[in-house]
mmCIF file of C-alpha atoms in Angstrom:
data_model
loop_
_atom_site.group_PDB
_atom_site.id
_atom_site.type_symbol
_atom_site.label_atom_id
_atom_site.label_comp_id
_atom_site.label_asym_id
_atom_site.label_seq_id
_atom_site.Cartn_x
_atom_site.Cartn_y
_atom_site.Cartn_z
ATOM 1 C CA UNK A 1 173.292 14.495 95.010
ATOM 2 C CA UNK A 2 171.135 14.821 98.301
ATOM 3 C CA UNK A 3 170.647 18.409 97.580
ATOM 4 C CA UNK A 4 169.736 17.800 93.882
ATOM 5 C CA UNK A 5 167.298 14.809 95.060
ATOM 6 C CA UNK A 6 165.756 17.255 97.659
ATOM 7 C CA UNK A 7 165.466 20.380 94.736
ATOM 8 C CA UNK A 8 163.692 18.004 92.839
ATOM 9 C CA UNK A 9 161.295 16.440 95.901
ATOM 10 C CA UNK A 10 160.415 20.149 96.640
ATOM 11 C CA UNK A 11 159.881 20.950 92.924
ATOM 12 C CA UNK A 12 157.504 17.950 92.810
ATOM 13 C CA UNK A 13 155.265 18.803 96.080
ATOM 14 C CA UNK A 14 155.266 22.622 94.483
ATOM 15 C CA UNK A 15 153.335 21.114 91.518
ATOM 16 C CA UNK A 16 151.116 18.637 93.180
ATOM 17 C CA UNK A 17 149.950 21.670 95.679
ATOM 18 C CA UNK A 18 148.990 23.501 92.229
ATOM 19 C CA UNK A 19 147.198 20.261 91.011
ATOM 20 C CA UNK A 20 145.419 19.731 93.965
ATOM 21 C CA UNK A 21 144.263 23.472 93.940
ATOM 22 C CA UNK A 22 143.215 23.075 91.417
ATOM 23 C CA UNK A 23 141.003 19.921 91.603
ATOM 24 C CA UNK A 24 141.248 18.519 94.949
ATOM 25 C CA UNK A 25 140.540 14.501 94.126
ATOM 26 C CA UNK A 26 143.166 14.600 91.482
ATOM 27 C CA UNK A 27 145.987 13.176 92.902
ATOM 28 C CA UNK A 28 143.647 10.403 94.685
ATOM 29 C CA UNK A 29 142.222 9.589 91.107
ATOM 30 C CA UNK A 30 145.592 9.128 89.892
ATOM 31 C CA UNK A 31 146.871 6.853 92.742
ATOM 32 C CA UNK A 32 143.298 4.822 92.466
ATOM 33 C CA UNK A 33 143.769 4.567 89.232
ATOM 34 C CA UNK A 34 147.487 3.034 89.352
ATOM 35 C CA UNK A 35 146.405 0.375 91.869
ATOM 36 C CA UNK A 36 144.056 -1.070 88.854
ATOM 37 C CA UNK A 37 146.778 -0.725 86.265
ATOM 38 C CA UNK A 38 149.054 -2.642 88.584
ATOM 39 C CA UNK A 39 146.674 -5.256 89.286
ATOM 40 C CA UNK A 40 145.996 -6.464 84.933
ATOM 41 C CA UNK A 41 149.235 -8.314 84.322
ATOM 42 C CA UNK A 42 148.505 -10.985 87.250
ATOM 43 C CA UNK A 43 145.572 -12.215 85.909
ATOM 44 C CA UNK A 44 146.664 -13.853 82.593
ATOM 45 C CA UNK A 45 150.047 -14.815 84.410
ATOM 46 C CA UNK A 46 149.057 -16.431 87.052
ATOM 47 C CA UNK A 47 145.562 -17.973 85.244
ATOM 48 C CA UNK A 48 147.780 -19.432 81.912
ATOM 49 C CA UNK A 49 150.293 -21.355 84.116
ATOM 50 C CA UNK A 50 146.920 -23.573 85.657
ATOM 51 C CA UNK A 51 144.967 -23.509 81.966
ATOM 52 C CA UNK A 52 148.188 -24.916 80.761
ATOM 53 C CA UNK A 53 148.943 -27.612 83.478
ATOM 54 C CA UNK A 54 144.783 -28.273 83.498
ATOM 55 C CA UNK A 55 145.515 -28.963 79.088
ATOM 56 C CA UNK A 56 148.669 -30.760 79.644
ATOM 57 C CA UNK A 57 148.046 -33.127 82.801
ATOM 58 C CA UNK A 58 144.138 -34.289 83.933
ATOM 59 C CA UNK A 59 142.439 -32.436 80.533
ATOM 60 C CA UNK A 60 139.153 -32.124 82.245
ATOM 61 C CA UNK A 61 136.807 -29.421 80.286
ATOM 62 C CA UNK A 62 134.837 -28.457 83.391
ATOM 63 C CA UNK A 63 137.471 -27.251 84.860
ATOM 64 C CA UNK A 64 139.307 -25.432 81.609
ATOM 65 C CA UNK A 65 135.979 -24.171 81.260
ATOM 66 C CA UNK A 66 135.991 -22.384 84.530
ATOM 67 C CA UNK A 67 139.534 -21.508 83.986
ATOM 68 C CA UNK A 68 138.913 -19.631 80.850
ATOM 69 C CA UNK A 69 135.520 -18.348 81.820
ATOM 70 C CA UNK A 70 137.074 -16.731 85.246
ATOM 71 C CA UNK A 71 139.785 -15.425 83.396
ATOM 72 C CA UNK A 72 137.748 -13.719 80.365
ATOM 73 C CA UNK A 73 135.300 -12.379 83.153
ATOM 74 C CA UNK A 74 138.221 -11.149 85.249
ATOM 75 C CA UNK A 75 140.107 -9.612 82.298
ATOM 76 C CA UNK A 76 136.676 -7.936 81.058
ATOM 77 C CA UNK A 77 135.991 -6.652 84.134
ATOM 78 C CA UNK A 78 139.299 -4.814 84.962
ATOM 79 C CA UNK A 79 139.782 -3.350 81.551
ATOM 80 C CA UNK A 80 136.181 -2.297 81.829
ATOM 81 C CA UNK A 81 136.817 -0.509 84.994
ATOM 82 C CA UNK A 82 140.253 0.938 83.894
ATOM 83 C CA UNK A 83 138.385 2.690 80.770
ATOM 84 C CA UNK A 84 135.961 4.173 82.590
ATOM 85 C CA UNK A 85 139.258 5.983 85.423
ATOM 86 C CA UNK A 86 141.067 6.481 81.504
ATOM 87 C CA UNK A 87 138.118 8.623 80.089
ATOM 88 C CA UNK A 88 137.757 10.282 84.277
ATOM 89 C CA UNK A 89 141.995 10.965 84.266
ATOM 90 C CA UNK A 90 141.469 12.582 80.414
ATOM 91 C CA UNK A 91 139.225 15.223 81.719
ATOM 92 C CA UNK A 92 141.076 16.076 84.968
ATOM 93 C CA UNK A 93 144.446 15.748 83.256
ATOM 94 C CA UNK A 94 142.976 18.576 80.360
ATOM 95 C CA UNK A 95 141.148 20.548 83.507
ATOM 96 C CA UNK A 96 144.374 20.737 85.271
ATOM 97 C CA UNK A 97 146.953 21.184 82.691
ATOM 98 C CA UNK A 98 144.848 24.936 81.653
ATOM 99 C CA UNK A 99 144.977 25.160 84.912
ATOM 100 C CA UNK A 100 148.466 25.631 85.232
ATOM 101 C CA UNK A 101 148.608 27.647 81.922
ATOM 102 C CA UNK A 102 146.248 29.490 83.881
ATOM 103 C CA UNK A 103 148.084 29.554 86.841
ATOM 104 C CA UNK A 104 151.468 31.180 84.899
ATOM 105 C CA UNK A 105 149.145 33.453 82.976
ATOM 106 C CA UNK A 106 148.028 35.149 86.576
ATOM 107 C CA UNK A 107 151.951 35.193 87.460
ATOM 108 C CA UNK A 108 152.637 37.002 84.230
ATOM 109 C CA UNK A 109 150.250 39.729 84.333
ATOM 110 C CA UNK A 110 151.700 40.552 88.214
ATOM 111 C CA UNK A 111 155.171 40.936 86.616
ATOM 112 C CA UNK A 112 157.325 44.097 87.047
ATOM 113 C CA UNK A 113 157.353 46.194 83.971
ATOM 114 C CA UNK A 114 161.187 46.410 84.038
ATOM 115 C CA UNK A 115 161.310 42.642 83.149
ATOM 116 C CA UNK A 116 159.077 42.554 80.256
ATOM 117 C CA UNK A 117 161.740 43.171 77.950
ATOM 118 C CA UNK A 118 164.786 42.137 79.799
ATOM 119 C CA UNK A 119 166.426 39.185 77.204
ATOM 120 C CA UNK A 120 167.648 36.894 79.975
ATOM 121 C CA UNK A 121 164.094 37.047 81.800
ATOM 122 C CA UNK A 122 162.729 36.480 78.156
ATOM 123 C CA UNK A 123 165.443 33.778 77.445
ATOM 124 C CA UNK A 124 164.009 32.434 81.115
ATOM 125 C CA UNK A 125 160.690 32.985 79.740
ATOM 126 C CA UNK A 126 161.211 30.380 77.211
ATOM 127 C CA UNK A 127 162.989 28.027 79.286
ATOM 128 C CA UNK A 128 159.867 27.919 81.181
ATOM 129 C CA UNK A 129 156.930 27.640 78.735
ATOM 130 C CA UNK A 130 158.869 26.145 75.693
ATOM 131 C CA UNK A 131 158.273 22.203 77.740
ATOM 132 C CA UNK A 132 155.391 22.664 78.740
ATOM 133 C CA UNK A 133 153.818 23.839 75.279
ATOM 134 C CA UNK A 134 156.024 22.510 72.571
ATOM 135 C CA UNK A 135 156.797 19.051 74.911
ATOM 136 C CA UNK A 136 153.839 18.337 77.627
ATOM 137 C CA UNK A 137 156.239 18.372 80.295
ATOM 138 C CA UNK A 138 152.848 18.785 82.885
ATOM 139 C CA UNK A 139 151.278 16.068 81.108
ATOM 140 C CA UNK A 140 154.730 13.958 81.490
ATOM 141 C CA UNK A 141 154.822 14.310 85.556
ATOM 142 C CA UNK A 142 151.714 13.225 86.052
ATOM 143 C CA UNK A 143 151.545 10.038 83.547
ATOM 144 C CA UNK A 144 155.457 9.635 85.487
ATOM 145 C CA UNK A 145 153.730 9.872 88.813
ATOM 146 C CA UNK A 146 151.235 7.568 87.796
ATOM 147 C CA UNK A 147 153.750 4.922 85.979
ATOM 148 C CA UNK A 148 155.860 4.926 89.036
ATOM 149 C CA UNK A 149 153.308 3.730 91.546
ATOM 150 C CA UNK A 150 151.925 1.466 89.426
ATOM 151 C CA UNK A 151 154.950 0.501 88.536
ATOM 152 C CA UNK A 152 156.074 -0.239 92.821
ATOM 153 C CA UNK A 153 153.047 -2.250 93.528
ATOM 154 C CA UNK A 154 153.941 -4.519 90.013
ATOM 155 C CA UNK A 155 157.303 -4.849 90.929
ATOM 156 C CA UNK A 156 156.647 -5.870 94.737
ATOM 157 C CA UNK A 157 154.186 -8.741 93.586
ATOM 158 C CA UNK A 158 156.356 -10.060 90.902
ATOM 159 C CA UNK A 159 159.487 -9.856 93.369
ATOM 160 C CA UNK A 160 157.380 -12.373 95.352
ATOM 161 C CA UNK A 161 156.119 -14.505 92.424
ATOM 162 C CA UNK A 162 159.393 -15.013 90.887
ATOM 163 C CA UNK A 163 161.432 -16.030 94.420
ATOM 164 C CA UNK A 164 159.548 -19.135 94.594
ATOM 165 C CA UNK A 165 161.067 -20.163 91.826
ATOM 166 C CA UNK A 166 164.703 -18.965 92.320
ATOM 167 C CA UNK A 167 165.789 -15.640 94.458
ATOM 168 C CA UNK A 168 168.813 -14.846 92.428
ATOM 169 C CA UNK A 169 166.572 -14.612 88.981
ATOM 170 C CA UNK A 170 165.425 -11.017 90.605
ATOM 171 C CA UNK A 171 169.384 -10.032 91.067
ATOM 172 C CA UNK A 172 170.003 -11.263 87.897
ATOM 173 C CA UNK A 173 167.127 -9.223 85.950
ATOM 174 C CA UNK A 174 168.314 -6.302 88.688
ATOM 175 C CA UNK A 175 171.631 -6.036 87.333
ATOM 176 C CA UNK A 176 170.854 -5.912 83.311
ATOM 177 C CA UNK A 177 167.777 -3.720 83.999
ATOM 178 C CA UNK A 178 170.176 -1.301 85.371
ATOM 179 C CA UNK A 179 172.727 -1.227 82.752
ATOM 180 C CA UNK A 180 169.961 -0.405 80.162
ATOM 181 C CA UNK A 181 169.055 2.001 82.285
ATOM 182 C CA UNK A 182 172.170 3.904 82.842
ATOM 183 C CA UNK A 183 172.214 3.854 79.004
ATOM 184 C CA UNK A 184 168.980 5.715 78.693
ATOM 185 C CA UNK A 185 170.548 8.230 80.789
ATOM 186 C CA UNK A 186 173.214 8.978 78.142
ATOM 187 C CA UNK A 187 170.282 9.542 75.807
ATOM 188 C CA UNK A 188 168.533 11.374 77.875
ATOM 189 C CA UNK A 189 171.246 13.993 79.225
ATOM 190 C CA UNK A 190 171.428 14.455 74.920
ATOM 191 C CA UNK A 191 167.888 15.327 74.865
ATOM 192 C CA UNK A 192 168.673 17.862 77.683
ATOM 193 C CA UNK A 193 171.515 19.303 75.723
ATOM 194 C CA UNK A 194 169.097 19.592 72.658
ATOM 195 C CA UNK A 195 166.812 21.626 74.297
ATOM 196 C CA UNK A 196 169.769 24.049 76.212
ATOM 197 C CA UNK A 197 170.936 24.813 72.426
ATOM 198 C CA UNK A 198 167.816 25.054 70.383
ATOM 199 C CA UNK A 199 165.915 27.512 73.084
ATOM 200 C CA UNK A 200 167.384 30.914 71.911
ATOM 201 C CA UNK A 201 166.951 29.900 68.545
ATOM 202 C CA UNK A 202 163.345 29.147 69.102
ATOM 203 C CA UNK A 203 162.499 32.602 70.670
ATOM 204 C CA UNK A 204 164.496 34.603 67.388
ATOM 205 C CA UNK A 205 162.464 31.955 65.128
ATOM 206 C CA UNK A 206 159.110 32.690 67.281
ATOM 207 C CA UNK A 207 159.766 36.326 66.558
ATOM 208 C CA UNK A 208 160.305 36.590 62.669
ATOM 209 C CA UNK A 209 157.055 34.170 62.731
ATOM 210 C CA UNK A 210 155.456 36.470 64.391
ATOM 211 C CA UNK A 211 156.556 39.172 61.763
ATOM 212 C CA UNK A 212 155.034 37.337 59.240
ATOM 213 C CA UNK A 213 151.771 36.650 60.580
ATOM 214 C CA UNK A 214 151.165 40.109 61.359
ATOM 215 C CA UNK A 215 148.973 41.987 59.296
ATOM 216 C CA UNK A 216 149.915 45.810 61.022
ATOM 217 C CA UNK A 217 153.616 44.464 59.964
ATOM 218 C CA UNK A 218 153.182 44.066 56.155
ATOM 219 C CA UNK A 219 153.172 47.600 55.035
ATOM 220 C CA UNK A 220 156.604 47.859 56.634
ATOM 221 C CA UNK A 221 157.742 44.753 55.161
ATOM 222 C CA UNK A 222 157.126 46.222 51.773
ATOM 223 C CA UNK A 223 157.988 49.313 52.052
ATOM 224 C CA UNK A 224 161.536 48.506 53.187
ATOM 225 C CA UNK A 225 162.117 45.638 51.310
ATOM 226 C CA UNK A 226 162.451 43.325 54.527
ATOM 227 C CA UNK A 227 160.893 40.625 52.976
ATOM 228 C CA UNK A 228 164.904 38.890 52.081
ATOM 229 C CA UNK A 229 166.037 39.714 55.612
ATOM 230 C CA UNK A 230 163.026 37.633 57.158
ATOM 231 C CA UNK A 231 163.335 34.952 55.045
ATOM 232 C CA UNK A 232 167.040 34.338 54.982
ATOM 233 C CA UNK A 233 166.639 34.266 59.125
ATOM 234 C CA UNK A 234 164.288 31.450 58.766
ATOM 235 C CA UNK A 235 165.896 29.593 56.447
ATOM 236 C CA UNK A 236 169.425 29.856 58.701
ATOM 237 C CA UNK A 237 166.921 28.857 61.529
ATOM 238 C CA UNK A 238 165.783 25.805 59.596
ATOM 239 C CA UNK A 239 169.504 24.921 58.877
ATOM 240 C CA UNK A 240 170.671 25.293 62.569
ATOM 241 C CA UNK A 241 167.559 23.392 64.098
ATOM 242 C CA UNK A 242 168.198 20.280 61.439
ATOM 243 C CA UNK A 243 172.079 19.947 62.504
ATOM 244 C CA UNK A 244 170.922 19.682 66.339
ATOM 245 C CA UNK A 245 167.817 17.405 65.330
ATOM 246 C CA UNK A 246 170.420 15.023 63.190
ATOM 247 C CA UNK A 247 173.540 15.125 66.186
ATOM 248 C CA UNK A 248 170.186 14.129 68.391
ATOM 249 C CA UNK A 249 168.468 11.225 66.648
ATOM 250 C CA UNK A 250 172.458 10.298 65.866
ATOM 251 C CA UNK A 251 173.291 9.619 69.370
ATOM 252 C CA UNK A 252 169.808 8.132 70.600
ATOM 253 C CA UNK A 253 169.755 6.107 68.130
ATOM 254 C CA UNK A 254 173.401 4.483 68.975
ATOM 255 C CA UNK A 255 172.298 4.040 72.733
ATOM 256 C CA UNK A 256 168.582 2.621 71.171
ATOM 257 C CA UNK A 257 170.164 0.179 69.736
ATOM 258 C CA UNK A 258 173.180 -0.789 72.564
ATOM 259 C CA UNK A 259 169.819 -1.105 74.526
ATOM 260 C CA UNK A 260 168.278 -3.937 72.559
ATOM 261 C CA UNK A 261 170.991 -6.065 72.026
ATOM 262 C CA UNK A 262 171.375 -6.327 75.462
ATOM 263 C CA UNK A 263 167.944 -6.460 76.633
ATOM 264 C CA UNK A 264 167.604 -9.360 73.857
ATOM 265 C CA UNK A 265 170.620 -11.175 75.724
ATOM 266 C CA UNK A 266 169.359 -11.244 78.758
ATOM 267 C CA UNK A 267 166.062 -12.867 78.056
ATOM 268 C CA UNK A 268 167.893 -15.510 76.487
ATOM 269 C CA UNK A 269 169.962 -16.532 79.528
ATOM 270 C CA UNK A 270 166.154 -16.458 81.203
ATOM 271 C CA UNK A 271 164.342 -18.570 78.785
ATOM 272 C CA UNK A 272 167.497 -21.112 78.437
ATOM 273 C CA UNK A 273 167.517 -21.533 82.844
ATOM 274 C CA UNK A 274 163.869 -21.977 83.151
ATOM 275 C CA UNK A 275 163.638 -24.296 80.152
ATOM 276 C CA UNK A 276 166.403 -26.232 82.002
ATOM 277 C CA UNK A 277 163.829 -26.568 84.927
ATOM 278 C CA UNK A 278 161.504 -27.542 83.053
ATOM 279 C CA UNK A 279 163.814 -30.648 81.150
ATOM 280 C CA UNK A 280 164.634 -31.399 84.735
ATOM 281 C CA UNK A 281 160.846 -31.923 86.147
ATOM 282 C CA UNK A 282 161.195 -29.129 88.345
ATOM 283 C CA UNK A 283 158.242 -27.225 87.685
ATOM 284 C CA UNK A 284 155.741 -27.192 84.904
ATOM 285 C CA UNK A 285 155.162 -26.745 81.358
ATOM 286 C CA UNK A 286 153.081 -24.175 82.999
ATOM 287 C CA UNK A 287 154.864 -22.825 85.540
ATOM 288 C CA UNK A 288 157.571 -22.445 82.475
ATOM 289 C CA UNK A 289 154.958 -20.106 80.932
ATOM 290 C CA UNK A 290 154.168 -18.313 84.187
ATOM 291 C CA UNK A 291 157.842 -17.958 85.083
ATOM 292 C CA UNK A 292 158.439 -16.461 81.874
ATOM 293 C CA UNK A 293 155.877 -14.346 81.561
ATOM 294 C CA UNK A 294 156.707 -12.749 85.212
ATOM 295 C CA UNK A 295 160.101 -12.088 84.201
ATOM 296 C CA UNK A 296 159.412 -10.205 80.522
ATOM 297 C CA UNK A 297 156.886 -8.138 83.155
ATOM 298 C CA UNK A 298 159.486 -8.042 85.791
ATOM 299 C CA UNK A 299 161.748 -5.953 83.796
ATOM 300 C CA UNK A 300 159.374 -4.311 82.187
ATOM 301 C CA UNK A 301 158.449 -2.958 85.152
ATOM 302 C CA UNK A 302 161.361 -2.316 86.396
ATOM 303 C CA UNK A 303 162.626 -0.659 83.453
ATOM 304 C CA UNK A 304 159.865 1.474 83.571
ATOM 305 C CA UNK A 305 160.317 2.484 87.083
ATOM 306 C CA UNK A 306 163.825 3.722 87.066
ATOM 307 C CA UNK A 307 163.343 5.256 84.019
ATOM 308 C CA UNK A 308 160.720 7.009 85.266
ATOM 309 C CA UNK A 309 163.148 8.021 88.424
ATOM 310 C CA UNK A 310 165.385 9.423 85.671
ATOM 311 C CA UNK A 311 162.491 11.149 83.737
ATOM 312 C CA UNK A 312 161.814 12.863 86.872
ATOM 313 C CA UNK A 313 165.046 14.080 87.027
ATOM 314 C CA UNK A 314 164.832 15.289 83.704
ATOM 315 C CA UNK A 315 161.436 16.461 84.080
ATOM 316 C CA UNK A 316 162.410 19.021 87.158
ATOM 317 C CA UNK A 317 165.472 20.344 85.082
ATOM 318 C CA UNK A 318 162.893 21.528 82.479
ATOM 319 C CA UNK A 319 160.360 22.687 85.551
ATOM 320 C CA UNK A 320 163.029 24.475 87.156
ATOM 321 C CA UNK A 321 163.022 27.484 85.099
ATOM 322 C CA UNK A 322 159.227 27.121 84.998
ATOM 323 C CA UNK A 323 159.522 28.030 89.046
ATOM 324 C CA UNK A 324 162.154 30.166 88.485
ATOM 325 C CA UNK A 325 160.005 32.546 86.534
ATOM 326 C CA UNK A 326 157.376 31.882 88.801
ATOM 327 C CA UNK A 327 158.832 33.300 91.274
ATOM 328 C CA UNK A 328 160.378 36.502 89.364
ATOM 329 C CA UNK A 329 156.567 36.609 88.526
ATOM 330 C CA UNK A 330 155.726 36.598 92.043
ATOM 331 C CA UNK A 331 158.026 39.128 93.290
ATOM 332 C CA UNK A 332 156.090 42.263 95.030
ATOM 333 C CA UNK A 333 156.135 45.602 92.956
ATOM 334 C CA UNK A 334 157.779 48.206 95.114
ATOM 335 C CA UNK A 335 155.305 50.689 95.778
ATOM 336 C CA UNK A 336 155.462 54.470 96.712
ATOM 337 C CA UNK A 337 154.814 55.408 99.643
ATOM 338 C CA UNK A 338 154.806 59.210 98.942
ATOM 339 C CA UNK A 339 151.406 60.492 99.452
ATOM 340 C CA UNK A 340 149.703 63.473 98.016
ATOM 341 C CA UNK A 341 146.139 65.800 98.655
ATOM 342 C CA UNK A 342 143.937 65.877 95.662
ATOM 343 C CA UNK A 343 143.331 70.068 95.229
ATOM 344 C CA UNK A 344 140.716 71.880 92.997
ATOM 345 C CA UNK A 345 143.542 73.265 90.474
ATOM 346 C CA UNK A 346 146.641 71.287 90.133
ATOM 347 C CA UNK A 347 149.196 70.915 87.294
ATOM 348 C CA UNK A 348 151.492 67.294 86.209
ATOM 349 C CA UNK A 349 155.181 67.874 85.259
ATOM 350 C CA UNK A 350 157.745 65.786 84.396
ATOM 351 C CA UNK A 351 160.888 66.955 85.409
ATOM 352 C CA UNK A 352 163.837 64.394 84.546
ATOM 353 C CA UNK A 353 162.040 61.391 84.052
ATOM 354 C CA UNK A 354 163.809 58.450 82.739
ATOM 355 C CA UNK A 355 163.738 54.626 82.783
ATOM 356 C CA UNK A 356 166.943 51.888 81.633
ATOM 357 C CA UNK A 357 166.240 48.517 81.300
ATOM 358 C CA UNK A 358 168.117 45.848 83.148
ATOM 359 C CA UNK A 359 171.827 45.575 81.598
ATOM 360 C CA UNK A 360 170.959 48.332 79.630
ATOM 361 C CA UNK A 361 173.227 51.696 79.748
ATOM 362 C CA UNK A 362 170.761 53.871 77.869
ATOM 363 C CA UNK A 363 167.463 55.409 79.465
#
């Protein structure tokens, strides 16, 4: 598990040192950006709990006035602000994400010509640029980099907000957060298996596409009466691809809906203590509301956060073949060091000149 955790870390810091190549206050514009997203929920919960004691104690309108005013100012002012980092992280998430395609593209063009047609290198190929054009795995890291801080700094306040009320609330909303959790890893590792079986049908699929959409290709396609052959391909395509999709949405659905029930349990048990408190005179009717409204965000954001951890996990299984092409991509073409004098007359001949693919026994 270390060394997994550690693959993953190193995976990470590899794409971050791309990003910030590539624009060099991106990462500090995401983790600016966080800290305001973090900061929205704490306004309205901890500003309802005194509008609601002001409207159910003293009633004094100066003061709701003030209330509400601060908090419509307040709320105005931070979604105003977040917009304007939304419309800034748009562009740099677009600038960077060609960037990468960019990046890969470079790699590509520097590969050695005995891989270009080598199936498991093309099956690898796949693997590597299926998620991040068919699924925005790029765009996934970085909104799961930027969820997951923002997601540390809500927890760590709300931690604090709730424990004044009662410590063992947090242990309590701990322990069901993580059982939901561990069942969105049974989805999840279903997803994974999705994508492991649909890949090499993808590539055959992408290449009787191809046949079709090319012009220099249709002459052949009539004249040999290939037309039946291509289509019947497709269709068993279709038919294979719409099995996997049904055995998918089959078993995320299930764990979907295990998910709910229990999430829908817990809150109960939540809303039935702290309306106990309430019947009691511990706190107030607005401290109920406050209380309440901390622990909905509480798991929320907790939630979020470890499914994010998860995500991540998920998200360097699909990057992994990404680097691992990368790096085939990267490997240094041998070349000769034979040298030879230009003369006036010379003559080329090829004298037993062959070349085998990889796996291949044929020249």
């Amino acid at each position: 598990m270390l060394k997994s955790f550690k693959n993953n870390v190193f995976i990470l810091l590899h794409y971050i040192r791309i990003a910030y190549n590539i624009d060099k206050l991106y990462v500090p514009f995401l983790l600016l950006t966080s800290m305001i997203r973090a900061f929205i929920p704490f306004i309205n919960i901890v500003m309802s709990k005194y509008i609601i004691d002001e409207l159910v104690t003293e009633q004094r309108l100066n003061i709701l006035f003030w209330l509400v005013f601060i908090t419509i100012v307040s709320n105005c002012t931070v979604v105003l602000i977040n917009s304007i980092f939304n419309y800034g992280i748009e562009i740099k998430n677009r600038k960077v994400i060609i960037g990468f395609e960019l990046h890969l593209s470079q790699k590509i063009m520097n590969m050695e010509f005995k891989n270009i047609e080598d199936p498991e290198i093309l099956n690898l190929k796949e693997k590597a640029i299926y998620p991040v054009k068919s699924q925005g795995i790029l765009q996934n890291m970085i909104n799961n980099i930027v969820s997951s801080v923002q997601d540390i700094i809500t927890i760590l306040s709300l931690i604090l907000l709730i424990s004044t009320l009662n410590v063992f609330i947090i242990l309590f909303l701990i322990l069901f957060v993580f059982i939901n959790v561990r069942i969105n890893m049974k989805s999840q590792k279903a997803e994974l298996e999705f994508i492991t079986e649909i890949i090499k049908d993808n590539r055959e699929m992408g290449y009787y596409r191809g046949l079709t959409q090319d012009f220099s290709m249709g002459k052949d396609i009539r004249l040999y009466h290939m037309k039946p052959l291509i289509l019947s391909k497709i269709r068993e395509y279709i038919e294979r691809s719409t099995i996997l999709f049904k055995k998918l949405m089959s078993k995320t659905g299930a764990w979907g809906g295990v998910s709910n029930i229990i999430m829908q349990l817990q809150m109960s048990i939540i809303y039935g203590y702290i309306a106990y408190e309430v019947l009691n005179n511990n706190i107030t009717l607005g401290s109920f509301t406050m209380y309440i409204t901390a622990s909905i965000s509480f798991c929320k954001a907790l939630s979020s956060f470890l499914q994010n951890v998860v995500q991540f996990k998920q998200i360097c299984k699909f990057l992994h073949p990404y680097k691992e092409f990368e790096d085939i991509c990267s490997e240094e073409i041998p070349k000769n060091s034979n040298s030879f004098i230009l003369q006036d007359e010379f003559c080329i001949e090829f004298k037993n000149v062959s070349f085998k693919y990889p796996r291949s026994e044929e020249n």
